[in-house]
GROMACS .gro file of C-alpha atoms in nm:
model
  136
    1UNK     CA    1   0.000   0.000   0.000
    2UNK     CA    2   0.152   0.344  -0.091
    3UNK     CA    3   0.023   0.625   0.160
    4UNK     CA    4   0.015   0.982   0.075
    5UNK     CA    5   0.196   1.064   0.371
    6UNK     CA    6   0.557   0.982   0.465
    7UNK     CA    7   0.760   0.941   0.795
    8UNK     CA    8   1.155   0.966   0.737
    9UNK     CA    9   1.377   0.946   1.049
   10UNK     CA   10   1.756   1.098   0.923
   11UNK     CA   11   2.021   1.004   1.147
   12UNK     CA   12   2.381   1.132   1.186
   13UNK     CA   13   2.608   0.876   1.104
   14UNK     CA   14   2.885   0.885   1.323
   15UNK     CA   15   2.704   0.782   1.614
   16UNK     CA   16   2.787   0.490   1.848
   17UNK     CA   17   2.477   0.199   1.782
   18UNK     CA   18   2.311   0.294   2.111
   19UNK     CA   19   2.324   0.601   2.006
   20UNK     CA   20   2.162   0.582   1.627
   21UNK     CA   21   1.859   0.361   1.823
   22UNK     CA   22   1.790   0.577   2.106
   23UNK     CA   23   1.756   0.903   1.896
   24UNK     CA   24   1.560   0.696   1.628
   25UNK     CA   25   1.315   0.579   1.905
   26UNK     CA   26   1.295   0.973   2.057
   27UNK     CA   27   1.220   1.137   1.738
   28UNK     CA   28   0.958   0.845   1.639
   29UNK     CA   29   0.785   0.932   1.948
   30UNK     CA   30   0.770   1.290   1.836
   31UNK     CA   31   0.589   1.181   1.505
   32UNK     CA   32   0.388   0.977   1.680
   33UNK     CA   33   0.189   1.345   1.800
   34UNK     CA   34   0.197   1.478   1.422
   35UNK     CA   35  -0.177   1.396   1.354
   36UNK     CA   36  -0.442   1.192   1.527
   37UNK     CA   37  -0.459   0.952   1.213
   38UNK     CA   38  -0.055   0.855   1.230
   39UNK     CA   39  -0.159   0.581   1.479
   40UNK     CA   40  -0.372   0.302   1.393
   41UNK     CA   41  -0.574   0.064   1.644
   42UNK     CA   42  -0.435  -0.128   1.926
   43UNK     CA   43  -0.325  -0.501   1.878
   44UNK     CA   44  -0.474  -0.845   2.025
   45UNK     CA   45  -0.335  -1.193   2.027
   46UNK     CA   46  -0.560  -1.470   2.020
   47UNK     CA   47  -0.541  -1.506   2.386
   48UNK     CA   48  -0.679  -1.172   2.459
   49UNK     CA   49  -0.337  -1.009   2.524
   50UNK     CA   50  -0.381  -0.596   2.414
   51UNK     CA   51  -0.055  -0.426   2.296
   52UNK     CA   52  -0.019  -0.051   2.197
   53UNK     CA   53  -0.091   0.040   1.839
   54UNK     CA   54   0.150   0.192   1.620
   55UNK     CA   55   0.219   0.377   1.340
   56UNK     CA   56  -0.014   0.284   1.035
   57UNK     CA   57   0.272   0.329   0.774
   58UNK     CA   58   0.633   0.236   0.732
   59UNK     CA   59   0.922   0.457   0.899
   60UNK     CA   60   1.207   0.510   0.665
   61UNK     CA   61   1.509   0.546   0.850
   62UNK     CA   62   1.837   0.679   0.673
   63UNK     CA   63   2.161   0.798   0.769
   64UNK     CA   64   2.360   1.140   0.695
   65UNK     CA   65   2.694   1.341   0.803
   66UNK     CA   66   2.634   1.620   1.030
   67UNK     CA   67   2.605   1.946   0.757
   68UNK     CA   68   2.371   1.671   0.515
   69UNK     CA   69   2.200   1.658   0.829
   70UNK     CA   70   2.197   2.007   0.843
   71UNK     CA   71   2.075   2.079   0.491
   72UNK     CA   72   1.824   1.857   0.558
   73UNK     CA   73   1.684   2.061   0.879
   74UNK     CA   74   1.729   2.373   0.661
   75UNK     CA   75   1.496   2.193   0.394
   76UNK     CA   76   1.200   2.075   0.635
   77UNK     CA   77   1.172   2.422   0.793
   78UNK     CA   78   1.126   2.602   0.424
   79UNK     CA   79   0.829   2.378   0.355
   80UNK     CA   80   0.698   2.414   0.713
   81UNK     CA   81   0.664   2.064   0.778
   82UNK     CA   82   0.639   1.897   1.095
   83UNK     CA   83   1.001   1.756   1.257
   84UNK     CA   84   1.144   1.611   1.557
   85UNK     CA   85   1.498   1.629   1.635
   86UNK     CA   86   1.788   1.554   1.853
   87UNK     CA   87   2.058   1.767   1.937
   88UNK     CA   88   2.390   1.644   2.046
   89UNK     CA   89   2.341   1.836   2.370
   90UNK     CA   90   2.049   1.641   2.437
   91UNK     CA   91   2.244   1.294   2.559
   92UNK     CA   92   2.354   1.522   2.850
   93UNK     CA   93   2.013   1.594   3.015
   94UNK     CA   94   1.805   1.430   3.231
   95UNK     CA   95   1.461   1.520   3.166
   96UNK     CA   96   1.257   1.721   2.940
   97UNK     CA   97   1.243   2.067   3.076
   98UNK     CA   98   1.668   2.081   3.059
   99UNK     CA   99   1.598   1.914   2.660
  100UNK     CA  100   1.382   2.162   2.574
  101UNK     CA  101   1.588   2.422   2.742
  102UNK     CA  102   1.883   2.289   2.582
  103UNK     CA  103   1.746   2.319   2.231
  104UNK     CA  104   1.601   2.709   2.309
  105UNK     CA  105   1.912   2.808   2.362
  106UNK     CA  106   2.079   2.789   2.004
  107UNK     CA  107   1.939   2.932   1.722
  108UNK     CA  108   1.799   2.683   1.445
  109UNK     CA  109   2.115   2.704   1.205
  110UNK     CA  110   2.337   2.649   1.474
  111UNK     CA  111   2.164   2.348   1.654
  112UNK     CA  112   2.418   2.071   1.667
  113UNK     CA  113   2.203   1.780   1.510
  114UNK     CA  114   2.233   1.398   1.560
  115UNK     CA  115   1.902   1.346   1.456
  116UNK     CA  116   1.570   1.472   1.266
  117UNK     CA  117   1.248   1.326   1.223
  118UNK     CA  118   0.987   1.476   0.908
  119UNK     CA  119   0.619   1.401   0.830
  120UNK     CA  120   0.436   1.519   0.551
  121UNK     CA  121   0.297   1.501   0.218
  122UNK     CA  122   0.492   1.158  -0.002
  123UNK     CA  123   0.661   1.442  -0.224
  124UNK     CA  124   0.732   1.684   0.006
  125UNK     CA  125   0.899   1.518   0.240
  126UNK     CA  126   1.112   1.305  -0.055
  127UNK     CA  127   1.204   1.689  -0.152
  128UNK     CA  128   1.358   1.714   0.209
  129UNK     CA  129   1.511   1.381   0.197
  130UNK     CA  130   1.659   1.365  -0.177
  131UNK     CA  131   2.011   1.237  -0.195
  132UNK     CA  132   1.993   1.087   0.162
  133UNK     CA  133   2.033   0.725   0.162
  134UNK     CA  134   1.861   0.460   0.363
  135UNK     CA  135   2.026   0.379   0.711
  136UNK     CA  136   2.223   0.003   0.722
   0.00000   0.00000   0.00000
């Protein structure tokens, strides 16, 4: 099934493994708020079991240096579409007031980005991600 919406996670690649998964997971989390329809319906097993639901379309995850990273932030912002990200500073706080406070403090073409979540439109968000290539 091709949706008309897209969800690309951009990570920076010179992060340790923990790293790469633990910003993926953040920034998913922030897409996850984008629009009530992201989300589909909570799961069942056979035995009755419920589990959370999740997204209701694929997550493209792919990897870029820090100023492709960069360019990419730059791109998302001129077409006003809604991002996550994940500054470097970010794996020094402890909870969310210092993260947001962390990222208020620099201004957007300064932040120091190890990760970036988008969600739009299919083609506007392949406009923000052209060139980038898929993580692994």
């Amino acid at each position: 099934m091709r949706f008309d919406t897209k969800i690309a996670v951009i990570v920076r690649t010179d992060l340790a493994d923990w790293q790469k998964l633990n910003v993926t997971a953040f920034l998913s989390s922030g897409v996850a708020h984008a629009t009530d329809e992201i989300v589909g319906k909570p799961y069942e097993d056979a035995t009755g079991n419920a589990y959370l639901p999740m997204f209701r379309e694929p997550v493209l995850v792919y990897a870029a240096d820090a100023p492709t990273l960069s360019r990419t932030h730059a791109r998302g912002l001129s077409r006003g579409l809604p991002m996550a990200l994940y500054t470097d500073e970010l794996f020094g706080t402890n909870n969310e007031d210092d993260n947001r406070a962390a990222v208020r403090a620099v201004e957007a073409d300064a932040l120091d980005l190890v990760g970036l979540a988008v969600y739009g439109p299919r083609n506007q968000v392949d406009k923000v991600t052209r060139g980038l290539r898929l993580h692994g």
